[in-house]
Amino acid sequence: MLKTTQLTRLTPESHKTLLTILETLPEALFVLDDAATILYANASAQALTGVAPEILVGNTFWRSAPQLVSTALYQAVCETKQTRALTEVQYVSPVTGTWLQVHLSPTLGGLTLHFHEMGGPAHRQEIVPERESLYMDVLNTLHAGFMILTPEGIVLDLNEVPLDDAQIRREEIVGKSLVEDPWWFFSPASQAQFRAAIARANKGETVRFGITIHPREGMEIHLEEAITPHLDAKHHVDYLVMVAIDITARKRAEAEIHALIDAIPQLVWTMRPDGYVDYHNQRWCDYTGLSPEETQGDGWIQCLHPEDRQRVRSMRQRAIQGDGVCETEMRLRHGTTGTYRWFLARALPVRDDAGQIVKWFGTSTDIEEQKQAAERIKTSEQNWRILAETVPQLVWMTSPEGLVEYWNQRWYDYTGSSPEQASGHGWSQFLHSDDYQHTLRVWHHALASGEAYEIEYRLKEGQTGGYRWFLARGMPVRDEAGQILKWFGTCTDIEEQKQTEQRLKESEERFRVLAETVPQLVWVTRPNGQHEYTNQHWCDYTGLTLKQIQSDRWDQLPFMHPDDWESNRACIQHALETGAMYEHEQRLRNAQTGEYRWFLVRALPMRDEAGQIVRWFGTCTDIEDQKRIEKALRESQERIRALIDSNIIGIVSVEGEKEALVEGNDAWVHMTGYTREEMRSGAVIREKIISPEQAPLFEHARQELLTYGQHTPFEVEVKCKDGSYLPVLVGGVLFQEQPRQIISFVLDNSARKELERRKDAFISMASHELKNPLAALKMQASLLHRQLTKQGTQDQLPALARMEAQINKVNRLVEELLDVSKIQAGRLEYRQETVDLDALLREIAETMQQTHPSHRILVRGAVQINLLGDRDRLGQVFTNLISNAIKYSPDAQTVEMDLSASAETVTIRVTDHGLGIPREQRDKIFERFYRVTGPKQKAIPGLGMGLYIVAEIVKHHGGTITVESEVGKGSTFTVTLPTR
Ligand code: ADP
């Protein structure tokens, strides 16, 4: 091992001699080519190196003979090659420690080295090495590794430090390539680093770099290397000086710091005072995807957003130039996604005792979220403004103190104010004076309490100067700490709503007045059945107040009859399901009397726009009386029904103008054969069931019905279903005016009619049978009268006269009977002749006067008109009337006959002063066989046929007969005949 004090080996200038090699020389001789490959080595060379010449030849001199390598020799070789001059060098063999003198001489394409072993250095060279020795000592004390390398990287010399570190001997390394020997640099990466550094140094620059080496197993040394080229006079690289400072301890300390920094959940980096960024923590590398090496210096800037690069660079420049502040926002690219995120980069300088900046410590904080949030807030504020301008309300914003900072355009349009007028507190001048105090009170309370508020007030409209109602709402917006940032609010125009409310209020008032006025019980309930309103009637009747009933549901009201609860509930259910009107009859208790009365309860739902029921409006109408009437009616109807169903007489219901028989009981059906179906179909009309000649009878009855509500029963024949005619007696009452309904009672008259027919037939037959014997008798009496007169037997004559008178009576009777029979059969015959009425009447009066001396027959006036008619029959009329007048006035003395005439009629009145006729029987005396009942009348003989025949004859002549009478005073019969 060479000592550092042996200085000559390091003296590159000590070269003097050039020797030509000689094989035979006792000294070692090497012939090398330009690449320092051994071409030849003599025997002495073997002695010097310990290696056989054949092994040496073909190998590099520096590698094959490490014990001979030295910087001085290397320098001499280089010099010889360049100068092509003989050179001499002296140095200490690194291996043997002996002084060697080498003569170098150029050859064609190479040179020779001639070695001489020496006892010590030549005298003239001693001084310089001593200085160098001092220098080497200094180097050793610095604990810096120091090496001298050829430009190819072959170790020429080195100090103790690397040898100690590697624990190797000098000869093991001298002459070897620093890079290629794997035992020194285990890692290929380190080797590459060296190679690159040596290559750069060869270009003339000083190369600095950090490197980690492994000089021996288990040892790791971090070095800060600097390779500086040594240039010759021609600026060629002569050799390289490599200084390596062991920074392992510092590295370890840094590693600890870095481990610490790596643990920080932030991007951290350090920067040298000159701006060189020498460290990025793991998190930084993880984020950017760069290796720590790639980030060194300005390497990290590739991750910076291009737009931010210039700004960040100038900021860094300003920071390192001394303003001491380094803070900026920048975008860093994410290694995996390639997207940029915003970071806040901040660096602080660490200074030494002298105040010099030693290092910058920096952090990069991800502020993407904040940036985005800020962006969002910006966007949302923009959106808010757009919204505020769009909504149909007045929108405002104030400072936390309540000073208006913003009104939307709608405010300015409405109020017609300028922004200056409306900002701050200015807006309040647009308030209605009546609302001013209250509004400001509410607003100030809200500001003080920080509570949202709602208020209605009127704002002045700029254009019209009128006021409209607004609903103002305000609320504070707070930051995360709860501090109020702003107040936001809107004013919504509710003028329409207010007016509607007012109208509603008025209409409600009207409803209340109405509800209180009507005679019903009125109530309003909510959809849940709770009462909202009841009128006074309701309270009076139920004896309850609205308050009392509000807890009850209206399907279980206490004043409702329990028997009605169930049906009521079903009714409510139905109404709720169908939404139809609720309608129910139920009994409600009168609170005062305790009695239940029937009510018709009705309720209608009121719905909102969505169709939801919001209220039920109900009324209870007292129908107790109606119910009673209904009951009575029902009972009476039942009785009528019983009567109808008794079928004693036929009963039909006749309806409509055509008088259709729509309903009939069994008796009617039985009588006529019409079925109920036929009747219900409306086919059985009056016209169809009577013959046309009977129509006047019905017409008369109808008039009577319409006037008196009923008509006198009359006999008529109805046509049965089988076409036969049934005689019936028909009576009727008008049951209903509109539509007209008549109830007719129909009595089967066929049996009576049959009897009458037989009686008539008998009378007719009997009178015919009586007529012939009577005629014979009359003739016999007449003959006898003539014989007696002839014979002069006067005494027999009165008896005969009485007999003749009786015969005449009977004869008249029979005539009348025959007349009645003929009338009945419609066969009474009339002659058509001109009748001198005056003459006829006088003749009759005279005749009558003769036979009835008891009364004086007075004829007054005259008609002086000839009539066309049957003289005998007309005579029969007046004979009968005068006869009756005499007969029914036994105590009177006169009977008067008054004759008068007009252009159209003649009138004959026959007046007596007798019994008179009771009013109720006056119409009946013209009926067949009718006689006035009464003791006096009974005593007067008669059969009730005279007036019947009289009426028939007058009727035939187109005239009328009427009677005026006063009982006990007498009667006047008036016959009016048309003159024609
Ligand atoms: P009679 O044969 O009964 O007289 P009439 O047909 O002539 O029949 O008269 C009918 C009835 O009218 C009589 O029974 C009588 O009661 C009443 N009557 C008729 N004429 C008179 C009269 N002039 N005064 C009172 N009653 C009269």
PDB file of C-alpha atoms in Angstrom, residues 501-640:
ATOM      1  CA  GLU A 501    -110.703  36.825  -0.653  1.00  0.00           C
ATOM      2  CA  GLN A 502    -112.732  39.971  -0.167  1.00  0.00           C
ATOM      3  CA  ARG A 503    -115.374  38.766  -2.579  1.00  0.00           C
ATOM      4  CA  LEU A 504    -115.340  35.428  -0.867  1.00  0.00           C
ATOM      5  CA  LYS A 505    -115.742  37.115   2.473  1.00  0.00           C
ATOM      6  CA  GLU A 506    -118.685  39.068   1.135  1.00  0.00           C
ATOM      7  CA  SER A 507    -120.176  36.019  -0.444  1.00  0.00           C
ATOM      8  CA  GLU A 508    -119.631  34.150   2.800  1.00  0.00           C
ATOM      9  CA  GLU A 509    -121.400  36.953   4.577  1.00  0.00           C
ATOM     10  CA  ARG A 510    -124.268  36.693   2.125  1.00  0.00           C
ATOM     11  CA  PHE A 511    -124.286  32.962   2.611  1.00  0.00           C
ATOM     12  CA  ARG A 512    -124.503  33.488   6.371  1.00  0.00           C
ATOM     13  CA  VAL A 513    -127.360  35.926   6.046  1.00  0.00           C
ATOM     14  CA  LEU A 514    -129.116  33.530   3.731  1.00  0.00           C
ATOM     15  CA  ALA A 515    -128.381  30.585   5.974  1.00  0.00           C
ATOM     16  CA  GLU A 516    -129.775  32.470   8.960  1.00  0.00           C
ATOM     17  CA  THR A 517    -132.862  33.540   7.041  1.00  0.00           C
ATOM     18  CA  VAL A 518    -134.027  30.258   5.585  1.00  0.00           C
ATOM     19  CA  PRO A 519    -136.428  28.207   7.674  1.00  0.00           C
ATOM     20  CA  GLN A 520    -134.154  25.182   7.495  1.00  0.00           C
ATOM     21  CA  LEU A 521    -131.367  24.058   9.768  1.00  0.00           C
ATOM     22  CA  VAL A 522    -128.168  24.867   7.895  1.00  0.00           C
ATOM     23  CA  TRP A 523    -124.701  23.548   8.595  1.00  0.00           C
ATOM     24  CA  VAL A 524    -121.244  23.303   7.059  1.00  0.00           C
ATOM     25  CA  THR A 525    -118.735  20.586   7.894  1.00  0.00           C
ATOM     26  CA  ARG A 526    -115.178  19.816   6.953  1.00  0.00           C
ATOM     27  CA  PRO A 527    -114.361  16.637   5.028  1.00  0.00           C
ATOM     28  CA  ASN A 528    -113.580  14.911   8.336  1.00  0.00           C
ATOM     29  CA  GLY A 529    -117.125  15.546   9.484  1.00  0.00           C
ATOM     30  CA  GLN A 530    -116.301  18.296  11.946  1.00  0.00           C
ATOM     31  CA  HIS A 531    -118.833  21.101  12.058  1.00  0.00           C
ATOM     32  CA  GLU A 532    -117.621  24.458  10.921  1.00  0.00           C
ATOM     33  CA  TYR A 533    -120.843  26.388  10.916  1.00  0.00           C
ATOM     34  CA  THR A 534    -124.424  25.928  12.059  1.00  0.00           C
ATOM     35  CA  ASN A 535    -127.171  28.516  11.766  1.00  0.00           C
ATOM     36  CA  GLN A 536    -129.250  29.760  14.684  1.00  0.00           C
ATOM     37  CA  HIS A 537    -132.180  27.503  13.757  1.00  0.00           C
ATOM     38  CA  TRP A 538    -129.888  24.557  14.054  1.00  0.00           C
ATOM     39  CA  CYS A 539    -128.704  25.610  17.498  1.00  0.00           C
ATOM     40  CA  ASP A 540    -132.229  26.396  18.660  1.00  0.00           C
ATOM     41  CA  TYR A 541    -133.622  23.104  17.480  1.00  0.00           C
ATOM     42  CA  THR A 542    -130.837  20.833  18.717  1.00  0.00           C
ATOM     43  CA  GLY A 543    -130.179  22.876  21.848  1.00  0.00           C
ATOM     44  CA  LEU A 544    -126.466  22.667  21.131  1.00  0.00           C
ATOM     45  CA  THR A 545    -123.841  25.277  20.421  1.00  0.00           C
ATOM     46  CA  LEU A 546    -121.373  25.018  17.567  1.00  0.00           C
ATOM     47  CA  LYS A 547    -118.597  24.504  20.102  1.00  0.00           C
ATOM     48  CA  GLN A 548    -120.377  21.592  21.718  1.00  0.00           C
ATOM     49  CA  ILE A 549    -120.921  19.784  18.461  1.00  0.00           C
ATOM     50  CA  GLN A 550    -117.506  20.366  17.004  1.00  0.00           C
ATOM     51  CA  SER A 551    -116.106  17.309  18.719  1.00  0.00           C
ATOM     52  CA  ASP A 552    -118.796  15.074  17.221  1.00  0.00           C
ATOM     53  CA  ARG A 553    -118.919  13.653  13.751  1.00  0.00           C
ATOM     54  CA  TRP A 554    -122.133  14.226  11.897  1.00  0.00           C
ATOM     55  CA  ASP A 555    -122.780  10.563  11.314  1.00  0.00           C
ATOM     56  CA  GLN A 556    -123.351  10.043  15.035  1.00  0.00           C
ATOM     57  CA  LEU A 557    -125.027  13.192  16.193  1.00  0.00           C
ATOM     58  CA  PRO A 558    -126.614  12.866  19.654  1.00  0.00           C
ATOM     59  CA  PHE A 559    -129.909  14.385  18.599  1.00  0.00           C
ATOM     60  CA  MET A 560    -130.400  11.922  15.793  1.00  0.00           C
ATOM     61  CA  HIS A 561    -132.854   9.086  16.342  1.00  0.00           C
ATOM     62  CA  PRO A 562    -130.828   5.917  17.045  1.00  0.00           C
ATOM     63  CA  ASP A 563    -132.960   3.960  14.567  1.00  0.00           C
ATOM     64  CA  ASP A 564    -131.713   6.241  11.799  1.00  0.00           C
ATOM     65  CA  TRP A 565    -128.006   5.929  12.584  1.00  0.00           C
ATOM     66  CA  GLU A 566    -127.388   2.899  10.466  1.00  0.00           C
ATOM     67  CA  SER A 567    -129.184   4.107   7.354  1.00  0.00           C
ATOM     68  CA  ASN A 568    -127.552   7.492   7.784  1.00  0.00           C
ATOM     69  CA  ARG A 569    -124.101   5.955   7.848  1.00  0.00           C
ATOM     70  CA  ALA A 570    -124.845   4.002   4.681  1.00  0.00           C
ATOM     71  CA  CYS A 571    -126.047   7.206   3.065  1.00  0.00           C
ATOM     72  CA  ILE A 572    -122.838   9.034   3.995  1.00  0.00           C
ATOM     73  CA  GLN A 573    -120.807   6.143   2.711  1.00  0.00           C
ATOM     74  CA  HIS A 574    -122.623   6.281  -0.595  1.00  0.00           C
ATOM     75  CA  ALA A 575    -122.154  10.041  -0.876  1.00  0.00           C
ATOM     76  CA  LEU A 576    -118.448   9.775  -0.146  1.00  0.00           C
ATOM     77  CA  GLU A 577    -117.928   6.970  -2.621  1.00  0.00           C
ATOM     78  CA  THR A 578    -119.878   8.487  -5.470  1.00  0.00           C
ATOM     79  CA  GLY A 579    -119.442  12.168  -4.643  1.00  0.00           C
ATOM     80  CA  ALA A 580    -123.165  12.491  -5.160  1.00  0.00           C
ATOM     81  CA  MET A 581    -125.499  14.519  -3.008  1.00  0.00           C
ATOM     82  CA  TYR A 582    -126.127  13.110   0.425  1.00  0.00           C
ATOM     83  CA  GLU A 583    -129.857  12.855   0.993  1.00  0.00           C
ATOM     84  CA  HIS A 584    -131.477  11.151   3.906  1.00  0.00           C
ATOM     85  CA  GLU A 585    -134.701  11.334   5.829  1.00  0.00           C
ATOM     86  CA  GLN A 586    -134.195  11.046   9.543  1.00  0.00           C
ATOM     87  CA  ARG A 587    -135.707  12.001  12.855  1.00  0.00           C
ATOM     88  CA  LEU A 588    -134.115  14.771  14.879  1.00  0.00           C
ATOM     89  CA  ARG A 589    -134.982  15.551  18.475  1.00  0.00           C
ATOM     90  CA  ASN A 590    -136.329  18.946  19.308  1.00  0.00           C
ATOM     91  CA  ALA A 591    -134.356  20.023  22.352  1.00  0.00           C
ATOM     92  CA  GLN A 592    -137.267  21.963  23.830  1.00  0.00           C
ATOM     93  CA  THR A 593    -140.100  19.475  23.462  1.00  0.00           C
ATOM     94  CA  GLY A 594    -138.012  16.314  23.405  1.00  0.00           C
ATOM     95  CA  GLU A 595    -140.066  15.018  20.473  1.00  0.00           C
ATOM     96  CA  TYR A 596    -138.543  13.671  17.302  1.00  0.00           C
ATOM     97  CA  ARG A 597    -139.576  15.252  14.045  1.00  0.00           C
ATOM     98  CA  TRP A 598    -138.846  14.045  10.564  1.00  0.00           C
ATOM     99  CA  PHE A 599    -136.292  16.023   8.567  1.00  0.00           C
ATOM    100  CA  LEU A 600    -135.000  15.725   5.065  1.00  0.00           C
ATOM    101  CA  VAL A 601    -131.244  16.113   5.451  1.00  0.00           C
ATOM    102  CA  ARG A 602    -129.366  17.061   2.334  1.00  0.00           C
ATOM    103  CA  ALA A 603    -125.668  17.819   1.846  1.00  0.00           C
ATOM    104  CA  LEU A 604    -123.651  18.747  -1.170  1.00  0.00           C
ATOM    105  CA  PRO A 605    -119.856  18.527  -1.354  1.00  0.00           C
ATOM    106  CA  MET A 606    -117.858  21.555  -2.399  1.00  0.00           C
ATOM    107  CA  ARG A 607    -114.629  20.698  -4.130  1.00  0.00           C
ATOM    108  CA  ASP A 608    -111.378  22.463  -4.800  1.00  0.00           C
ATOM    109  CA  GLU A 609    -109.842  22.707  -8.257  1.00  0.00           C
ATOM    110  CA  ALA A 610    -108.200  19.336  -7.830  1.00  0.00           C
ATOM    111  CA  GLY A 611    -111.585  17.773  -7.177  1.00  0.00           C
ATOM    112  CA  GLN A 612    -110.919  17.204  -3.497  1.00  0.00           C
ATOM    113  CA  ILE A 613    -113.884  17.714  -1.209  1.00  0.00           C
ATOM    114  CA  VAL A 614    -113.186  20.716   1.005  1.00  0.00           C
ATOM    115  CA  ARG A 615    -116.598  21.278   2.610  1.00  0.00           C
ATOM    116  CA  TRP A 616    -120.026  19.764   2.928  1.00  0.00           C
ATOM    117  CA  PHE A 617    -122.954  22.178   2.841  1.00  0.00           C
ATOM    118  CA  GLY A 618    -126.068  20.771   4.370  1.00  0.00           C
ATOM    119  CA  THR A 619    -129.638  21.611   5.246  1.00  0.00           C
ATOM    120  CA  CYS A 620    -132.260  19.883   7.370  1.00  0.00           C
ATOM    121  CA  THR A 621    -135.804  20.576   6.230  1.00  0.00           C
ATOM    122  CA  ASP A 622    -138.663  19.816   8.599  1.00  0.00           C
ATOM    123  CA  ILE A 623    -140.886  17.385   6.718  1.00  0.00           C
ATOM    124  CA  GLU A 624    -142.926  16.224   9.695  1.00  0.00           C
ATOM    125  CA  ASP A 625    -146.164  17.774   8.404  1.00  0.00           C
ATOM    126  CA  GLN A 626    -145.479  16.571   4.922  1.00  0.00           C
ATOM    127  CA  LYS A 627    -144.860  13.124   6.345  1.00  0.00           C
ATOM    128  CA  ARG A 628    -148.185  13.223   8.191  1.00  0.00           C
ATOM    129  CA  ILE A 629    -150.047  14.347   5.090  1.00  0.00           C
ATOM    130  CA  GLU A 630    -148.283  11.693   3.122  1.00  0.00           C
ATOM    131  CA  LYS A 631    -149.376   9.180   5.707  1.00  0.00           C
ATOM    132  CA  ALA A 632    -152.986  10.370   5.648  1.00  0.00           C
ATOM    133  CA  LEU A 633    -152.944  10.363   1.903  1.00  0.00           C
ATOM    134  CA  ARG A 634    -151.462   6.939   1.858  1.00  0.00           C
ATOM    135  CA  GLU A 635    -154.166   5.710   4.178  1.00  0.00           C
ATOM    136  CA  SER A 636    -156.888   7.356   2.155  1.00  0.00           C
ATOM    137  CA  GLN A 637    -155.368   5.964  -0.968  1.00  0.00           C
ATOM    138  CA  GLU A 638    -155.430   2.606   0.663  1.00  0.00           C
ATOM    139  CA  ARG A 639    -159.117   3.062   1.428  1.00  0.00           C
ATOM    140  CA  ILE A 640    -159.798   4.150  -2.099  1.00  0.00           C
TER     141      ILE A 640
END
